[in-house]
Coordinates of C-alpha atoms in Angstrom, one line a residue:
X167 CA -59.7 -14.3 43.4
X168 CA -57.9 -17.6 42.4
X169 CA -59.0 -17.0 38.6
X170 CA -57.2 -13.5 39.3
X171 CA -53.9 -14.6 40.6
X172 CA -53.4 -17.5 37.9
X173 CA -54.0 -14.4 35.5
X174 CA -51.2 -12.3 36.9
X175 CA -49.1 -15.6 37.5
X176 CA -49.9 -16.4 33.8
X177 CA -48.9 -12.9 32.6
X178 CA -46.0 -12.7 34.8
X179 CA -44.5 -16.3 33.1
X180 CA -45.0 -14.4 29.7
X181 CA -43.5 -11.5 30.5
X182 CA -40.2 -13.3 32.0
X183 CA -40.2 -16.0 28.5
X184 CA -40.2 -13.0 26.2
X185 CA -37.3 -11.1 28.1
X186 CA -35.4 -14.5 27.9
X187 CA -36.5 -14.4 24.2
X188 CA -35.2 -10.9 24.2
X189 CA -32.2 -11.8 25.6
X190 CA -31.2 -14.6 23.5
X191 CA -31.9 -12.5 20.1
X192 CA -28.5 -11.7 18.1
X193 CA -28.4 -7.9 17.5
X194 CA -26.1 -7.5 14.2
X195 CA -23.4 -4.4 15.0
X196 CA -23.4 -1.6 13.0
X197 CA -21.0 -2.1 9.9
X198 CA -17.7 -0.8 10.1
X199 CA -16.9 2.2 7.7
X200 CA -13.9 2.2 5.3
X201 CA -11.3 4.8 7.6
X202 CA -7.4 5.4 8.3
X203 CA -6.1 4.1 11.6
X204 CA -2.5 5.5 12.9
X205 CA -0.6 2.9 14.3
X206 CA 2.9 2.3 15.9
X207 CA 6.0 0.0 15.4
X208 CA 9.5 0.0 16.9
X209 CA 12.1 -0.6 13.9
X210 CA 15.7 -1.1 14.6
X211 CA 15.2 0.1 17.9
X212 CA 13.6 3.6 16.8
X213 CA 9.5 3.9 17.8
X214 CA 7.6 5.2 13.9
X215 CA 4.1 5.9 13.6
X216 CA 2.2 4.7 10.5
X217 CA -1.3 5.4 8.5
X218 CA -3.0 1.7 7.5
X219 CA -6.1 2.4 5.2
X220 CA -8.9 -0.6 6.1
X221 CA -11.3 -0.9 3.8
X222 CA -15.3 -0.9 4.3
X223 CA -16.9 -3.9 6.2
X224 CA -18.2 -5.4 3.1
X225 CA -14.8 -5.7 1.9
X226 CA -13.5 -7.6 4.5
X227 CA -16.3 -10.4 4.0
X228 CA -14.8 -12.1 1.1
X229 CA -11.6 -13.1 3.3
X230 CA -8.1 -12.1 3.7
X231 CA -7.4 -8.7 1.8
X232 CA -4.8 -7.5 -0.7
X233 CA -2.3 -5.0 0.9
X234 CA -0.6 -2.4 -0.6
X235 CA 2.7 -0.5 0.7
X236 CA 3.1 2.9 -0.6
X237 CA 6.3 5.2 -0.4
X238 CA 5.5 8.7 -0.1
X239 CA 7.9 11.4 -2.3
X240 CA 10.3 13.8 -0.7
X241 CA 7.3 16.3 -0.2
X242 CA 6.1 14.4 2.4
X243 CA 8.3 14.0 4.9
X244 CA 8.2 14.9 8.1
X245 CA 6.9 13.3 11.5
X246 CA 3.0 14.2 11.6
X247 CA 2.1 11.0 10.4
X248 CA -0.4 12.6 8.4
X249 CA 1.3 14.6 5.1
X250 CA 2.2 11.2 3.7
X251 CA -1.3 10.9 3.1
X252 CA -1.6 14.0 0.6
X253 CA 0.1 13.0 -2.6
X254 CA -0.6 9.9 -4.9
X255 CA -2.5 7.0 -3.5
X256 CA -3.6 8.9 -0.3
X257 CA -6.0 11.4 -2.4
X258 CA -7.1 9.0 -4.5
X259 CA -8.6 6.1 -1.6
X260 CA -10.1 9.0 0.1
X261 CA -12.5 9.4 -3.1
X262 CA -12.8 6.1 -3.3
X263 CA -13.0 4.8 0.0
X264 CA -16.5 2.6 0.7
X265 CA -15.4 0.7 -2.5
X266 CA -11.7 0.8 -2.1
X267 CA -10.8 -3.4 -1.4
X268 CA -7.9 -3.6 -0.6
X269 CA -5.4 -2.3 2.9
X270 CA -3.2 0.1 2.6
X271 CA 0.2 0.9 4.6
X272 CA 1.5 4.4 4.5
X273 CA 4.9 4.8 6.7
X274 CA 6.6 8.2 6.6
X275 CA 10.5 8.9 6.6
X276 CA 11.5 11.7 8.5
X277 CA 12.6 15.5 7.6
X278 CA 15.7 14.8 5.1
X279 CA 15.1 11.0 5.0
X280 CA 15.2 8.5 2.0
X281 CA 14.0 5.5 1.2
X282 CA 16.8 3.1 2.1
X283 CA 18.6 1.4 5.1
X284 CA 16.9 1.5 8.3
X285 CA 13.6 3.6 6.3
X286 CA 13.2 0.4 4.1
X287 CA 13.1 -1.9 7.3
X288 CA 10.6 0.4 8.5
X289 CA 8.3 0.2 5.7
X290 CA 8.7 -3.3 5.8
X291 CA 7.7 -3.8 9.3
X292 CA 5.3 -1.6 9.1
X293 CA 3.5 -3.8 6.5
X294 CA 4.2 -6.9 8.3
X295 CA 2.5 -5.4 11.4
X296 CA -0.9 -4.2 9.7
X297 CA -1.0 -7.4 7.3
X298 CA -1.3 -9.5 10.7
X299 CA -3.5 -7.0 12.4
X300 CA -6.0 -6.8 9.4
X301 CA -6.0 -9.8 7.9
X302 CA -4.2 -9.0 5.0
X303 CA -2.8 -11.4 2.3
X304 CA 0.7 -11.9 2.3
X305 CA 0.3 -13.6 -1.4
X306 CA -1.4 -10.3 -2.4
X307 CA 1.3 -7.8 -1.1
X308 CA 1.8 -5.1 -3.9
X309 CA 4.5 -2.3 -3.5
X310 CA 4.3 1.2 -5.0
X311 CA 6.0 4.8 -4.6
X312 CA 6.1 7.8 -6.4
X313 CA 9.3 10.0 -7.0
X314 CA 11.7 9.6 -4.3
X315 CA 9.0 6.5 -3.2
X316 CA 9.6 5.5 -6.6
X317 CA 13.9 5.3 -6.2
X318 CA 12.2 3.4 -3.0
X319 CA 10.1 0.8 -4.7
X320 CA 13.6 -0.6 -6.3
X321 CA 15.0 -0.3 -3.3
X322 CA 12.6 -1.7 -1.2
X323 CA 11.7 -4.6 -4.0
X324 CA 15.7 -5.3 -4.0
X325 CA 15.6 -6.0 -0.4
X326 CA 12.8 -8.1 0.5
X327 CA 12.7 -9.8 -3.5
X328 CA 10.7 -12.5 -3.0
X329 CA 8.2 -10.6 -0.8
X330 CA 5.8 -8.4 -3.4
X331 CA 3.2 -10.1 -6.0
X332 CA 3.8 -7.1 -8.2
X333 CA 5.4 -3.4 -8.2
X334 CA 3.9 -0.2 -9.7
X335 CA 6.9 2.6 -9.1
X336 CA 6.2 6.1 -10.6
X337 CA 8.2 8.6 -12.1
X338 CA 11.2 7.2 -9.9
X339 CA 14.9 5.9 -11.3
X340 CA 17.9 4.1 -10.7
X341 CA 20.4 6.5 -10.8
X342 CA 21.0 9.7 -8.9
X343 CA 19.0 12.7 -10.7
X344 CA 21.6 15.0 -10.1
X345 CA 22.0 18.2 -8.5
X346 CA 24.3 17.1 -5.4
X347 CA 21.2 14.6 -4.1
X348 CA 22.1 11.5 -2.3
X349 CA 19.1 9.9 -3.8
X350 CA 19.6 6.6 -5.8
X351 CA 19.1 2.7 -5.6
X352 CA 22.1 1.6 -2.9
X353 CA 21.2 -2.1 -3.5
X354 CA 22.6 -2.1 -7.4
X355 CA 24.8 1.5 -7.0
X356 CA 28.5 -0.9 -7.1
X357 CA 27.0 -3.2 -9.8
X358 CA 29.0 -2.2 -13.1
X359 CA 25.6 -1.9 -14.9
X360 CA 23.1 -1.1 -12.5
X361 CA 20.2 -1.7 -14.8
X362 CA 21.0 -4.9 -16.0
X363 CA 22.0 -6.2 -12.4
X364 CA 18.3 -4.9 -11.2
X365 CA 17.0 -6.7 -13.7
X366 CA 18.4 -9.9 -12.7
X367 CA 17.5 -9.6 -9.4
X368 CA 13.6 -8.6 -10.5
X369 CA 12.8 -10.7 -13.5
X370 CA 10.6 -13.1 -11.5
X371 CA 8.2 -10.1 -10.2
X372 CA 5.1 -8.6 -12.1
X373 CA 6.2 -4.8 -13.0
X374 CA 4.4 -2.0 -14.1
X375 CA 6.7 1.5 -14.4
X376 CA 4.8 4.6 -14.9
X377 CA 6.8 8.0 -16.0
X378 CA 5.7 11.3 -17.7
X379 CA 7.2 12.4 -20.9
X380 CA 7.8 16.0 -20.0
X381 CA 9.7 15.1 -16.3
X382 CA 11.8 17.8 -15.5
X383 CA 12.4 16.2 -11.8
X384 CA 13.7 13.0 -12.8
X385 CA 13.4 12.5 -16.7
X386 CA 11.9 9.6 -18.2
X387 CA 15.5 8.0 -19.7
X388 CA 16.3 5.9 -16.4
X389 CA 13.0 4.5 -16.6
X390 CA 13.2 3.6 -20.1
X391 CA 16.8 2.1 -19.5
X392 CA 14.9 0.1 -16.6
X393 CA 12.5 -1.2 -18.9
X394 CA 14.7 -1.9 -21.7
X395 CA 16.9 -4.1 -19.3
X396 CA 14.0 -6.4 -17.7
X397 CA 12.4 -6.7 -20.8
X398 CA 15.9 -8.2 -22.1
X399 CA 16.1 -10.8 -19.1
X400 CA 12.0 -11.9 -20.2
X401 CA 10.8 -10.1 -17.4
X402 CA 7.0 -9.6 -16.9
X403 CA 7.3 -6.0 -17.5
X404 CA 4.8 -2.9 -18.8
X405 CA 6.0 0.9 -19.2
X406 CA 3.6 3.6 -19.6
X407 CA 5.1 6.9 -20.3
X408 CA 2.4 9.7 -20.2
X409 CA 3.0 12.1 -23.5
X410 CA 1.3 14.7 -21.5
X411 CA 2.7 14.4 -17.6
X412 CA 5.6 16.3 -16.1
X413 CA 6.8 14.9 -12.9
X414 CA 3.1 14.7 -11.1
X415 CA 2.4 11.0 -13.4
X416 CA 1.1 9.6 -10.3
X417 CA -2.5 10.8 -10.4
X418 CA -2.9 9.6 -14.1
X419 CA -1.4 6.2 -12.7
X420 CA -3.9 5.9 -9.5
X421 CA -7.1 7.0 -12.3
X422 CA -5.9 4.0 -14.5
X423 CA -8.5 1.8 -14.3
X424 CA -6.6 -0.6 -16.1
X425 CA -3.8 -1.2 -13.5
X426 CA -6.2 -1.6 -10.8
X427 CA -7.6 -4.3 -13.0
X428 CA -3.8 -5.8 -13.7
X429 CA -2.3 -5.1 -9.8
X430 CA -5.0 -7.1 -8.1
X431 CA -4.7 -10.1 -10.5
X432 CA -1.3 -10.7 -9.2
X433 CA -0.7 -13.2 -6.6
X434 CA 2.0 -15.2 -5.6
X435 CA 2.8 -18.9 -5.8

């Protein structure tokens, strides 16, 4: 009977040591997934929601992460916090999302808005909020818009000039592209040469300006003026003009492999 109980004593020492054992063992957590995440900020007093792209788990390993800030066109907006999503850079992260690296901010404007004023503060906040929240770089900040986003890169780029490693607008302009549209660049719109004054303003920031050749929305010859005008001042500056693109350049811009390449090489000092 002794020789029994120091058995059951025995086993019931082991069976307590590997339950500690048990205890003490580090269970990894399942990774995170690459996914969109709506979030909320209060801007000159006015609550705006806000789409933040965070990349895959094995993205974030490396460190802090390049962000980008995307302006959506006139197409897209509204107050779902959602259609912003469906044009340019939206589509293309979806199909690339587990290898996607870097964040990505997508404030809307609402029905009849623009990209300037009390929108641009927005956008700015908005990508002050998710670059603390997810780690972001704020030496890697890149800006880029398309169409009206694109006005709204210049805009935004004017504003905050010292903020953005580098700037990728598309198919976008200085000037008003007629037809009774208040849409235009209001940070250079009293300068006598708007283009030139830009410039000025922009020489010290890595640009790339992407247009189509065939624009019907808002032709190519602002851009090219743009170009023209930085490249005078020794600007860091690249223009791509698709021979083949009407106003819809921005897909052929997100597929360029070779901007990727260029946008994430920038960095500030």
């Amino acid at each position: 009977m002794p020789a029994l109980r120091n058995r059951s004593l025995t086993g019931s020492i082991l069976m307590l040591a590997l339950a500690f054992l048990a205890g003490c063992t580090t269970i990894p957590k399942p990774a995170v997934g690459a996914r969109f995440i709506e979030r909320e900020i209060v801007s000159d007093g006015v609550r705006h929601r806000y789409q933040v792209f965070v990349p895959a788990a094995h993205a974030r390993e490396s460190g802090k992460l390049p962000v980008i800030l995307f302006l959506h066109g006139s197409g897209e907006r509204g107050s779902d916090n959602n259609i912003q999503l469906d044009a340019g850079l939206g589509p293309y992260v979806r199909q690339h999302m587990e290898d996607f690296p870097a964040l990505v901010v997508f404030p809307q404007v609402e029905e009849n808005g623009e990209w300037m004023g009390a929108n641009v503060d927005m956008a700015l906040a908005a990508l002050e909020a998710a670059t603390r929240e997810f780690n972001g770089d704020p030496q890697r900040a890149y800006l880029t818009g398309l169409s009206m986003g694109g006005y709204g890169t210049w805009e935004t780029a004017l504003k905050a000039p010292n903020r953005f490693a580098a700037l990728v607008p598309i198919c976008g302009a200085i000037l008003a592209p007629g037809g009774g549209r208040a849409l235009y660049v209001t940070e250079v719109a009293n300068a006598p040469d708007p283009y030139a004054a830009l410039a000025s303003r922009l020489k010290h920031v890595p640009i790339w300006i992407f247009h189509g050749a065939k624009d019907d929305v808002v032709l190519p010859d602002d851009d090219r003026k743009t170009f023209a005008a930085l490249k005078a001042v020794g600007a860091d500056v690249q223009y791509t003009e698709f021979p083949d693109e009407n106003h819809n350049s921005w897909d052929a811009t997100y597929r360029h492999d070779a901007m990727w390449k260029w946008l994430f090489a920038q960095r500030k000092d």
